[in-house]
Amino acid sequence: MRLDALFHNGRFTTLDPDRPTARALGVLGGRIAGVDDEVAGCTADTVVDLGGAPAVPGFNDAHHHLSLVGKGLRELDCSYERAPGLDALYRAVAERTSALPPDAWVLGAGYDQNKIGAHPTAEALDRAAQGRPVWLVHTSHHMAVASTAAFERAGFTGRRDVPDVPGGHVVREADGRAEGLLQETAMHLVEQVLRPEPVDEWTANIAAGARAALEAGLTSVTEPGIGVTDGIGNGPADLDAYQRVRERGLLGVRMTVMPYITALHDCGLLEQGTTWYGLDLGLRTGFGDEWLRIGPAKMMADGSLIGRSAAMCCDYHDTPGNSGLLQYEREQIRRYIVEAHRCGWQVATHAIGDAALDVVLDAYEEAQRRHPRTDVRHRVEHAAVTSEAQVARIAELGLIPVPQGRFLSEIGDGLLSALGPDRSERAYRMRAFLDAGVVLPGSSDAPVVASHPLLSIHDMVNRRTASGAPIAPHEAVTAREALYAYTVGSAHAVHEEHRKGILRRGMLADFTVLSDDLLAVAPGRIGELTVGATVVGGRVAHDTGALTFS
């Protein structure tokens, strides 16, 4: 038999219980033709020697804003590593300003007030940017700071008469003027003049994000939110932008995209007495192919923990009087979920705070009671603070929680400050979900934190903050469980476990070559491992020199 490719002299961890390891893997038509003796004696157009390196099924990130990752790579990096303090951030803005045309916006993302001491202000940005419009997005992407010129381009002269917005917050000076910081839905007041970006810009963002994903060892990504202009997507033509990147051969990574809930609308008669609620032409969850497909509908129920805007059952530990907020009224959340469920959508709702989670769980339960469907797998994005009763309810309802391992280190110290010692024991639970019988996915929420799966897996196993403080250590999982989450679990979260996550005959030929055996190194060393190569559909999409071709 003649194969398209034969990869040999490797140490494959297959996650197939019938064949847990392999030395060789054959590819035909983008799928695995077999391993070891199943491909013995076969020839191939391309023969690749792994040089004894370990390989695992391709990493799959269940919650990764790929287009925003690419956007961040092309704009000002405001991360703590780049700007470890407010003064350093202002200097970075000044340097960026000097390199731009006179009328251009200064755009950046990634700052964290928990690390640099405070949010930047409009007045300070005015000085740093010499009066230019500046828009700096917080690392959570749940808030941003605008300069005076940015407010003025949005129609608010001198930062005056900026309205209050349902589901958001405008931080104000004593005289009522906006100080600069806009939280949650209030971000739209300024962001509306920045979106949609020209198609060439957005396709460049997607292409840059795809390159970064492949370098991190990712072969599949789910992008949570496209199709709107409010910061979670670029605009109504987002799917077209992905198609353009794919047609140009620049996508490389397999994509599942989630239309944002406000992109869905009534599209006419479905059957007697009911209307179709979704996208035009009846497009919904599952449409597409193995490279680009429509996944769940995404919705935001609340805000961010480190921004102290997630809807909590009681006040934040370090900000008495503040228990966060819902982005929509409870009744609107219920209607969105029930209607999307009725019309065949899988739904993925961002719910970080425990109060928001109760609202979402009630809506999911009502949706299934009124319109029964089998194996729906509605999702709770983040599920950041969960009680024992909520964990049990998530399992009983057949839901998929999507917590982020990398949050524990990169923003974990901020989480501890926000939650306090007692409630932090319920933060980003993983062991509890596994013990309840839930299939756990792996995800980063990049660009909120680093996208590298190995770093996230490290934190899922070790659960320590950047300062070294333990954070709910009883919720740790094993390296094998974390690997399973980042492969099979993430595929299961979008109904793709039949073709992704395990290296066996008939599955997609996606795998990642590593510098060492993820399952054999000491737990504290997992984060030191590197990606040697990324193979998607049997084709080498990224290689640092780990592979030898013949």
Coordinates of C-alpha atoms in Angstrom, one line a residue:
M1 CA 0.0 0.0 0.0
R2 CA 1.2 3.5 -0.9
L3 CA 0.7 6.1 1.8
D4 CA 0.8 9.9 1.6
A5 CA 3.2 10.0 4.6
L6 CA 4.9 7.7 7.1
F7 CA 6.1 9.0 10.4
H8 CA 8.5 6.6 12.1
N9 CA 11.0 6.3 15.0
G10 CA 8.7 8.2 17.3
R11 CA 7.3 7.6 20.7
F12 CA 3.6 8.2 20.2
T13 CA 1.2 8.4 23.1
T14 CA -2.0 7.6 21.3
L15 CA -4.6 7.8 24.2
D16 CA -6.2 4.7 22.5
P17 CA -6.7 2.2 25.3
D18 CA -6.3 -0.7 22.8
R19 CA -2.9 0.6 21.6
P20 CA -1.6 3.2 24.1
T21 CA 1.7 3.6 22.4
A22 CA 3.2 3.4 18.9
R23 CA 6.5 3.9 17.1
A24 CA 5.1 4.6 13.6
L25 CA 2.1 6.2 12.1
G26 CA 0.9 6.2 8.5
V27 CA -1.3 8.8 6.8
L28 CA -3.6 8.6 3.8
G29 CA -6.0 11.4 2.7
G30 CA -5.3 13.4 5.9
R31 CA -6.3 10.5 8.2
I32 CA -4.4 7.9 10.1
A33 CA -4.1 4.8 8.0
G34 CA -2.7 2.8 10.9
V35 CA 0.1 2.5 13.4
D36 CA 3.0 0.1 13.8
D37 CA 2.1 -3.3 12.4
E38 CA -0.9 -1.9 10.6
V39 CA 1.4 0.0 8.2
A40 CA 4.3 -2.4 8.2
G41 CA 5.6 -2.8 4.7
C42 CA 3.9 0.2 3.4
T43 CA 5.7 2.8 1.2
A44 CA 5.0 6.5 1.3
D45 CA 5.4 9.6 -0.8
T46 CA 7.0 11.3 2.3
V47 CA 8.9 9.5 5.0
V48 CA 9.6 11.5 8.2
D49 CA 11.9 10.4 11.0
L50 CA 11.0 11.7 14.5
G51 CA 14.4 10.9 15.8
G52 CA 13.0 9.1 18.9
A53 CA 11.0 12.2 20.0
P54 CA 7.8 11.8 21.9
A55 CA 4.5 12.8 20.3
V56 CA 0.9 13.2 21.5
P57 CA -2.4 13.8 19.8
G58 CA -2.7 17.4 18.5
F59 CA -3.5 19.9 21.2
N60 CA -7.0 21.3 21.0
D61 CA -7.9 24.6 22.8
A62 CA -11.6 24.7 23.6
H63 CA -11.7 28.4 24.3
H64 CA -9.1 30.5 22.4
H65 CA -9.7 33.9 20.7
L66 CA -7.4 33.2 17.8
S67 CA -8.3 36.4 15.9
L68 CA -7.6 38.5 19.0
V69 CA -4.3 36.7 19.6
G70 CA -3.3 37.7 16.1
K71 CA -4.5 41.2 16.6
G72 CA -2.4 41.5 19.8
L73 CA 0.7 40.3 18.0
R74 CA 0.3 43.2 15.5
E75 CA -0.4 45.9 18.1
L76 CA 1.2 47.3 21.3
D77 CA 2.0 44.6 23.8
C78 CA 0.9 46.0 27.2
S79 CA 1.7 42.8 29.2
Y80 CA 3.5 42.9 32.5
E81 CA 6.6 41.4 30.8
R82 CA 6.7 44.3 28.4
A83 CA 5.5 47.1 30.7
P84 CA 6.1 46.1 34.4
G85 CA 4.5 49.2 35.9
L86 CA 2.4 52.2 35.0
D87 CA 5.4 54.4 34.0
A88 CA 6.7 51.7 31.8
L89 CA 3.2 51.4 30.2
Y90 CA 3.1 55.1 29.5
R91 CA 6.6 54.9 28.0
A92 CA 5.6 52.0 25.8
V93 CA 2.6 54.1 24.6
A94 CA 4.9 57.0 23.8
E95 CA 7.3 54.8 21.8
R96 CA 4.4 53.3 19.9
T97 CA 3.1 56.8 19.1
S98 CA 6.4 58.0 17.6
A99 CA 6.3 55.1 15.1
L100 CA 2.7 55.8 13.8
P101 CA 1.3 58.3 11.3
P102 CA 0.0 61.5 12.9
D103 CA -3.7 60.5 12.8
A104 CA -3.4 56.9 13.8
W105 CA -4.9 55.2 16.9
V106 CA -2.5 53.8 19.5
L107 CA -4.0 50.3 20.0
G108 CA -2.8 47.8 22.6
A109 CA -3.8 45.1 25.0
G110 CA -2.7 43.0 27.9
Y111 CA -2.2 45.3 31.0
D112 CA -3.2 44.1 34.4
Q113 CA -3.9 46.5 37.2
N114 CA -3.4 43.7 39.7
K115 CA 0.3 43.7 38.7
I116 CA 1.1 47.3 37.8
G117 CA -0.8 48.8 40.7
A118 CA -3.7 50.7 39.0
H119 CA -5.5 51.3 35.7
P120 CA -4.0 53.9 33.4
T121 CA -6.0 57.1 33.1
A122 CA -7.1 59.2 30.1
E123 CA -5.0 62.2 31.3
A124 CA -1.8 60.3 31.5
L125 CA -2.4 58.6 28.2
D126 CA -3.0 62.1 26.7
R127 CA 0.4 63.1 27.7
A128 CA 2.1 59.9 26.6
A129 CA 0.5 59.9 23.2
Q130 CA 0.7 63.7 22.7
G131 CA -3.1 64.0 22.3
R132 CA -3.5 60.9 20.0
P133 CA -6.5 58.6 20.4
V134 CA -5.4 55.6 22.6
W135 CA -7.4 52.4 23.4
L136 CA -5.7 49.9 25.7
V137 CA -7.6 46.7 26.5
H138 CA -7.2 45.0 29.8
T139 CA -5.7 41.5 29.8
S140 CA -9.2 40.1 30.7
H141 CA -10.7 41.8 27.6
H142 CA -13.6 42.8 29.9
M143 CA -12.5 46.5 30.3
A144 CA -10.4 49.1 28.5
V145 CA -9.0 52.6 28.9
A146 CA -9.5 55.3 26.4
S147 CA -7.7 58.6 26.0
T148 CA -9.5 61.9 25.7
A149 CA -9.1 61.9 21.9
A150 CA -10.5 58.4 21.8
F151 CA -13.6 59.5 23.6
E152 CA -13.9 62.5 21.3
R153 CA -13.8 60.4 18.2
A154 CA -16.6 58.4 19.7
G155 CA -18.6 61.7 20.1
F156 CA -17.8 62.6 23.8
T157 CA -16.0 65.9 23.8
G158 CA -13.8 66.4 26.8
R159 CA -14.9 63.0 28.2
R160 CA -18.3 64.6 29.1
D161 CA -21.8 63.3 28.8
V162 CA -20.6 59.7 28.6
P163 CA -23.8 57.7 29.4
D164 CA -24.3 54.9 31.8
V165 CA -24.8 51.6 30.0
P166 CA -26.8 48.5 31.2
G167 CA -24.4 45.7 31.9
G168 CA -21.4 48.0 32.1
H169 CA -19.7 50.7 34.2
V170 CA -18.1 54.0 33.4
V171 CA -15.5 55.1 36.0
R172 CA -15.9 58.8 36.5
E173 CA -14.0 61.7 38.0
A174 CA -15.5 63.9 40.8
D175 CA -17.1 66.2 38.2
G176 CA -18.8 63.3 36.3
R177 CA -16.4 63.2 33.4
A178 CA -15.2 59.7 32.4
E179 CA -11.8 59.0 33.9
G180 CA -10.8 56.6 31.1
L181 CA -11.8 53.1 32.3
L182 CA -14.8 51.5 30.7
Q183 CA -16.0 48.1 32.0
E184 CA -17.9 45.3 30.2
T185 CA -20.7 46.6 27.9
A186 CA -19.5 50.2 28.4
M187 CA -16.5 49.4 26.2
H188 CA -18.8 49.5 23.2
L189 CA -19.1 53.3 23.6
V190 CA -15.6 53.7 22.2
E191 CA -15.1 50.4 20.4
Q192 CA -18.0 51.1 18.0
V193 CA -15.8 53.5 16.1
L194 CA -13.0 50.9 15.8
R195 CA -15.1 48.0 14.4
P196 CA -15.4 46.5 12.0
E197 CA -11.8 46.7 10.9
P198 CA -11.1 46.4 7.2
V199 CA -11.2 42.9 5.9
D200 CA -7.5 42.9 5.1
E201 CA -6.7 43.8 8.7
W202 CA -8.9 41.1 10.2
T203 CA -7.7 38.4 7.8
A204 CA -4.1 39.4 8.8
N205 CA -5.1 39.0 12.4
I206 CA -6.5 35.5 11.8
A207 CA -3.4 34.4 9.8
A208 CA -1.1 35.7 12.6
G209 CA -3.1 33.9 15.2
A210 CA -3.1 30.7 13.2
R211 CA 0.7 30.8 13.0
A212 CA 1.0 31.3 16.7
A213 CA -1.3 28.5 17.4
L214 CA 0.7 26.0 15.3
E215 CA 3.9 27.1 17.0
A216 CA 2.3 26.3 20.3
G217 CA 1.4 22.8 19.1
L218 CA -2.3 23.5 18.6
T219 CA -3.9 21.6 15.7
S220 CA -7.5 22.6 16.6
V221 CA -9.0 25.8 18.2
T222 CA -12.5 26.9 19.1
E223 CA -13.0 30.7 18.8
P224 CA -15.6 31.8 21.3
G225 CA -17.5 34.7 19.6
I226 CA -17.6 36.0 16.1
G227 CA -20.0 38.0 14.0
V228 CA -20.5 41.2 16.1
T229 CA -18.6 44.4 16.6
D230 CA -18.5 44.6 20.4
G231 CA -15.0 43.4 21.0
I232 CA -15.5 39.6 20.8
G233 CA -15.6 39.6 17.0
N234 CA -15.1 42.1 14.2
G235 CA -18.4 42.2 12.4
P236 CA -21.1 40.3 10.4
A237 CA -18.5 39.1 7.9
D238 CA -16.3 37.3 10.3
L239 CA -16.9 33.8 8.9
D240 CA -16.1 35.2 5.4
A241 CA -12.7 36.4 6.8
Y242 CA -12.0 32.9 8.0
Q243 CA -12.9 31.5 4.7
R244 CA -10.6 33.9 2.9
V245 CA -7.7 32.9 5.2
R246 CA -8.4 29.3 4.5
E247 CA -8.6 29.8 0.7
R248 CA -5.2 31.5 0.8
G249 CA -3.7 28.5 2.5
L250 CA -2.9 30.6 5.7
L251 CA -5.3 29.0 8.2
G252 CA -3.3 25.8 9.0
V253 CA -5.2 25.1 12.2
R254 CA -8.6 23.5 12.3
M255 CA -11.3 26.0 13.5
T256 CA -14.6 25.8 15.2
V257 CA -16.2 29.3 15.5
M258 CA -18.9 30.4 17.8
P259 CA -21.3 33.1 16.5
Y260 CA -22.1 35.5 19.3
I261 CA -25.7 35.3 20.5
T262 CA -26.7 38.8 19.3
A263 CA -25.8 37.7 15.7
L264 CA -28.7 35.3 15.9
H265 CA -32.1 36.6 15.0
D266 CA -35.6 35.5 13.9
C267 CA -35.3 34.3 10.3
G268 CA -38.9 33.5 9.5
L269 CA -41.3 30.5 9.8
L270 CA -39.8 27.3 11.1
E271 CA -43.0 25.3 11.4
Q272 CA -46.5 26.1 12.3
G273 CA -46.6 28.7 15.0
T274 CA -42.8 28.9 15.5
T275 CA -40.0 30.9 13.9
W276 CA -36.4 30.0 13.2
Y277 CA -34.0 31.7 15.6
G278 CA -30.5 31.6 14.3
L279 CA -28.4 32.6 11.3
D280 CA -29.7 33.2 7.8
L281 CA -30.2 30.1 5.6
G282 CA -30.8 28.1 8.7
L283 CA -27.0 27.8 9.5
R284 CA -26.4 26.5 13.0
T285 CA -24.1 24.4 15.2
G286 CA -22.4 21.6 13.2
F287 CA -22.4 23.2 9.8
G288 CA -19.0 23.1 8.0
D289 CA -16.2 20.6 7.6
E290 CA -13.2 19.3 9.5
W291 CA -11.3 22.6 8.8
L292 CA -13.9 25.3 9.5
R293 CA -17.2 24.7 11.1
I294 CA -19.9 26.6 13.1
G295 CA -19.9 25.6 16.8
P296 CA -22.1 26.7 19.7
A297 CA -23.7 30.1 20.0
K298 CA -21.7 32.2 22.5
M299 CA -23.1 34.5 25.2
M300 CA -21.6 36.5 28.0
A301 CA -23.6 36.3 31.2
D302 CA -21.2 38.3 33.4
G303 CA -17.8 39.8 33.7
S304 CA -14.3 39.0 35.0
L305 CA -12.9 38.0 38.4
I306 CA -9.7 40.0 38.2
G307 CA -11.8 43.0 37.0
R308 CA -14.2 42.4 39.9
S309 CA -17.2 42.4 37.5
A310 CA -18.2 38.8 37.5
A311 CA -21.6 38.3 39.2
M312 CA -21.0 36.8 42.6
C313 CA -23.3 35.6 45.4
C314 CA -21.6 38.0 47.8
D315 CA -19.1 40.9 47.7
Y316 CA -15.6 40.6 46.5
H317 CA -13.1 40.0 49.3
D318 CA -11.0 43.1 48.6
T319 CA -13.8 45.4 47.3
P320 CA -16.7 45.5 49.9
G321 CA -20.0 46.7 48.4
N322 CA -19.2 45.2 45.0
S323 CA -20.6 41.8 43.9
G324 CA -20.2 42.3 40.1
L325 CA -22.9 42.4 37.5
L326 CA -24.8 40.5 34.9
Q327 CA -24.3 41.7 31.3
Y328 CA -28.0 41.1 30.5
E329 CA -31.1 41.0 32.6
R330 CA -31.9 37.5 33.9
E331 CA -34.9 37.2 31.7
Q332 CA -32.9 38.1 28.6
I333 CA -30.3 35.4 29.4
R334 CA -33.2 32.9 29.8
R335 CA -34.8 33.9 26.5
Y336 CA -31.5 33.7 24.6
I337 CA -30.7 30.3 25.9
V338 CA -34.2 28.8 25.5
E339 CA -34.7 30.1 22.0
A340 CA -31.2 29.0 20.8
H341 CA -31.7 25.6 22.3
R342 CA -35.2 25.3 20.7
C343 CA -33.7 25.9 17.3
G344 CA -31.0 23.3 17.5
W345 CA -28.0 25.3 18.8
Q346 CA -25.4 24.1 21.2
V347 CA -25.0 27.1 23.6
A348 CA -21.8 28.2 25.3
T349 CA -22.4 30.8 28.1
H350 CA -19.7 32.7 29.8
A351 CA -20.5 32.5 33.5
I352 CA -17.6 33.2 35.9
G353 CA -19.3 34.2 39.1
D354 CA -21.4 31.8 41.1
A355 CA -24.5 34.1 41.0
A356 CA -24.3 34.2 37.2
L357 CA -23.8 30.4 37.1
D358 CA -27.1 29.9 38.9
V359 CA -28.9 32.0 36.3
V360 CA -27.4 30.1 33.4
L361 CA -28.0 26.7 35.0
D362 CA -31.7 27.6 35.5
A363 CA -32.0 28.6 31.8
Y364 CA -30.3 25.4 30.5
E365 CA -32.6 23.3 32.7
E366 CA -35.7 25.1 31.5
A367 CA -34.6 24.8 27.9
Q368 CA -34.2 21.1 28.1
R369 CA -37.4 20.6 30.0
R370 CA -39.4 22.6 27.4
H371 CA -37.7 21.3 24.3
P372 CA -36.0 18.0 25.0
R373 CA -33.0 17.1 23.0
T374 CA -30.4 14.3 23.3
D375 CA -26.7 14.8 24.0
V376 CA -26.8 18.6 23.6
R377 CA -23.6 19.4 25.6
H378 CA -24.4 23.0 26.4
R379 CA -21.3 24.6 27.8
V380 CA -20.4 26.9 30.7
E381 CA -17.3 28.9 29.7
H382 CA -15.0 29.4 32.7
A383 CA -17.3 28.2 35.5
A384 CA -14.8 29.9 37.7
V385 CA -16.4 29.8 41.1
T386 CA -18.6 26.7 41.7
S387 CA -20.1 25.2 44.8
E388 CA -20.5 21.5 45.4
A389 CA -24.2 21.8 44.5
Q390 CA -23.4 23.6 41.3
V391 CA -20.8 21.0 40.3
A392 CA -23.4 18.2 40.9
R393 CA -26.0 20.2 38.9
I394 CA -23.6 20.7 35.9
A395 CA -23.0 16.9 35.8
E396 CA -26.7 16.1 36.2
L397 CA -27.6 18.4 33.3
G398 CA -24.9 17.0 31.0
L399 CA -23.1 20.3 30.6
I400 CA -19.5 21.0 29.7
P401 CA -17.6 23.3 32.1
V402 CA -14.6 25.0 30.4
P403 CA -12.2 26.3 33.1
Q404 CA -8.7 27.6 32.2
G405 CA -5.6 26.1 33.8
R406 CA -3.2 28.9 32.9
F407 CA -5.4 31.5 34.8
L408 CA -4.1 29.8 38.0
S409 CA -0.5 31.1 37.5
E410 CA -0.7 34.2 35.2
I411 CA -3.6 35.9 37.0
G412 CA -3.9 33.6 40.1
D413 CA -2.6 36.1 42.6
G414 CA -5.3 38.6 41.4
L415 CA -7.9 35.8 41.8
L416 CA -6.8 35.1 45.4
S417 CA -7.1 38.8 46.2
A418 CA -10.6 39.1 44.7
L419 CA -12.0 35.9 46.2
G420 CA -10.2 35.6 49.6
P421 CA -9.0 32.4 51.2
D422 CA -12.4 30.6 51.6
R423 CA -13.9 31.1 48.2
S424 CA -10.6 30.6 46.4
E425 CA -11.0 26.9 47.3
R426 CA -13.8 26.8 44.7
A427 CA -11.8 28.5 42.0
Y428 CA -11.4 26.9 38.5
R429 CA -12.3 23.5 39.7
M430 CA -11.1 20.5 37.7
R431 CA -10.8 17.4 40.0
A432 CA -14.4 18.0 41.2
F433 CA -15.7 17.9 37.7
L434 CA -13.8 14.8 36.8
D435 CA -15.0 13.0 39.9
A436 CA -18.6 14.0 39.0
G437 CA -18.2 12.2 35.7
V438 CA -17.9 15.3 33.5
V439 CA -15.6 15.2 30.4
L440 CA -13.3 18.1 31.0
P441 CA -11.8 20.1 28.1
G442 CA -8.5 22.1 28.0
S443 CA -8.5 25.7 27.2
S444 CA -6.5 29.0 27.7
D445 CA -8.8 31.9 26.8
A446 CA -5.8 33.4 25.0
P447 CA -5.0 36.2 24.7
V448 CA -6.1 36.8 28.3
V449 CA -3.2 34.5 29.2
A450 CA -0.5 32.6 27.2
S451 CA -1.9 30.2 24.6
H452 CA 0.7 27.5 25.0
P453 CA -1.1 24.2 26.0
L454 CA 2.0 22.9 27.8
L455 CA 1.9 25.9 30.2
S456 CA -1.8 25.3 30.8
I457 CA -1.3 21.6 31.4
H458 CA 1.6 22.5 33.9
D459 CA -0.9 24.6 35.9
M460 CA -3.7 22.1 35.8
V461 CA -1.3 19.7 37.4
N462 CA 0.6 22.0 39.8
R463 CA -1.9 24.8 40.6
R464 CA 0.3 27.6 41.9
T465 CA 0.1 31.3 41.3
A466 CA 3.0 33.4 39.8
S467 CA 4.1 34.1 43.4
G468 CA 4.1 30.4 44.3
A469 CA 1.0 30.4 46.4
P470 CA -1.2 27.3 46.1
I471 CA -4.6 27.8 44.6
A472 CA -7.2 25.1 45.4
P473 CA -4.5 22.4 45.2
H474 CA -7.1 19.7 45.9
E475 CA -8.5 20.4 42.4
A476 CA -5.3 19.3 40.7
V477 CA -5.4 16.7 38.0
T478 CA -2.7 14.3 36.7
A479 CA -0.6 14.9 33.6
R480 CA -2.5 12.2 31.8
E481 CA -5.9 13.7 32.7
A482 CA -4.7 17.1 31.6
L483 CA -3.5 15.7 28.3
Y484 CA -6.8 13.9 27.8
A485 CA -8.6 17.2 28.5
Y486 CA -6.5 19.1 25.9
T487 CA -7.2 16.5 23.2
V488 CA -10.2 14.2 23.7
G489 CA -12.0 16.6 26.1
S490 CA -11.8 19.6 23.9
A491 CA -13.0 17.5 20.9
H492 CA -15.9 16.2 23.0
A493 CA -16.9 19.8 23.9
V494 CA -17.8 20.5 20.2
H495 CA -19.0 17.0 19.3
E496 CA -15.8 16.0 17.4
E497 CA -14.5 13.2 19.5
H498 CA -15.3 10.8 16.6
R499 CA -12.4 12.3 14.5
K500 CA -10.1 14.1 16.9
G501 CA -8.1 13.5 20.1
I502 CA -6.9 9.9 19.7
L503 CA -4.2 8.5 17.4
R504 CA -5.8 5.5 15.8
R505 CA -6.9 4.3 12.3
G506 CA -9.5 6.5 10.8
M507 CA -8.9 9.6 12.9
L508 CA -7.5 12.8 11.7
A509 CA -3.7 12.7 11.4
D510 CA -3.1 15.5 13.8
F511 CA -0.3 15.3 16.4
T512 CA 2.3 17.3 18.2
V513 CA 6.0 16.4 18.7
L514 CA 7.5 17.4 22.1
S515 CA 11.0 17.9 23.5
D516 CA 10.3 15.3 26.2
D517 CA 7.6 12.9 27.4
L518 CA 4.8 14.9 29.0
L519 CA 3.7 11.9 31.0
A520 CA 7.2 10.9 32.3
V521 CA 8.8 14.2 33.4
A522 CA 8.5 15.5 36.9
P523 CA 5.2 17.5 37.3
G524 CA 7.2 20.7 38.0
R525 CA 9.0 20.4 34.7
I526 CA 6.0 20.2 32.4
G527 CA 6.1 23.9 31.7
E528 CA 9.7 23.6 30.5
L529 CA 8.8 21.3 27.6
T530 CA 8.8 22.7 24.1
V531 CA 7.0 21.9 20.8
G532 CA 9.3 20.4 18.2
A533 CA 6.8 20.1 15.4
T534 CA 3.0 20.3 14.7
V535 CA 1.4 18.0 12.1
V536 CA -2.1 18.7 10.8
G537 CA -3.8 16.2 8.5
G538 CA -0.5 14.4 8.0
R539 CA 1.3 17.6 6.8
V540 CA 4.0 19.3 8.8
A541 CA 2.6 22.7 9.6
H542 CA 5.4 23.7 12.0
D543 CA 8.9 22.3 12.6
T544 CA 11.8 23.6 14.7
G545 CA 14.2 21.0 13.3
A546 CA 12.8 18.0 15.2
L547 CA 11.9 16.1 12.0
T548 CA 14.1 14.5 9.3
F549 CA 12.6 14.0 5.9
S550 CA 13.5 11.3 3.3

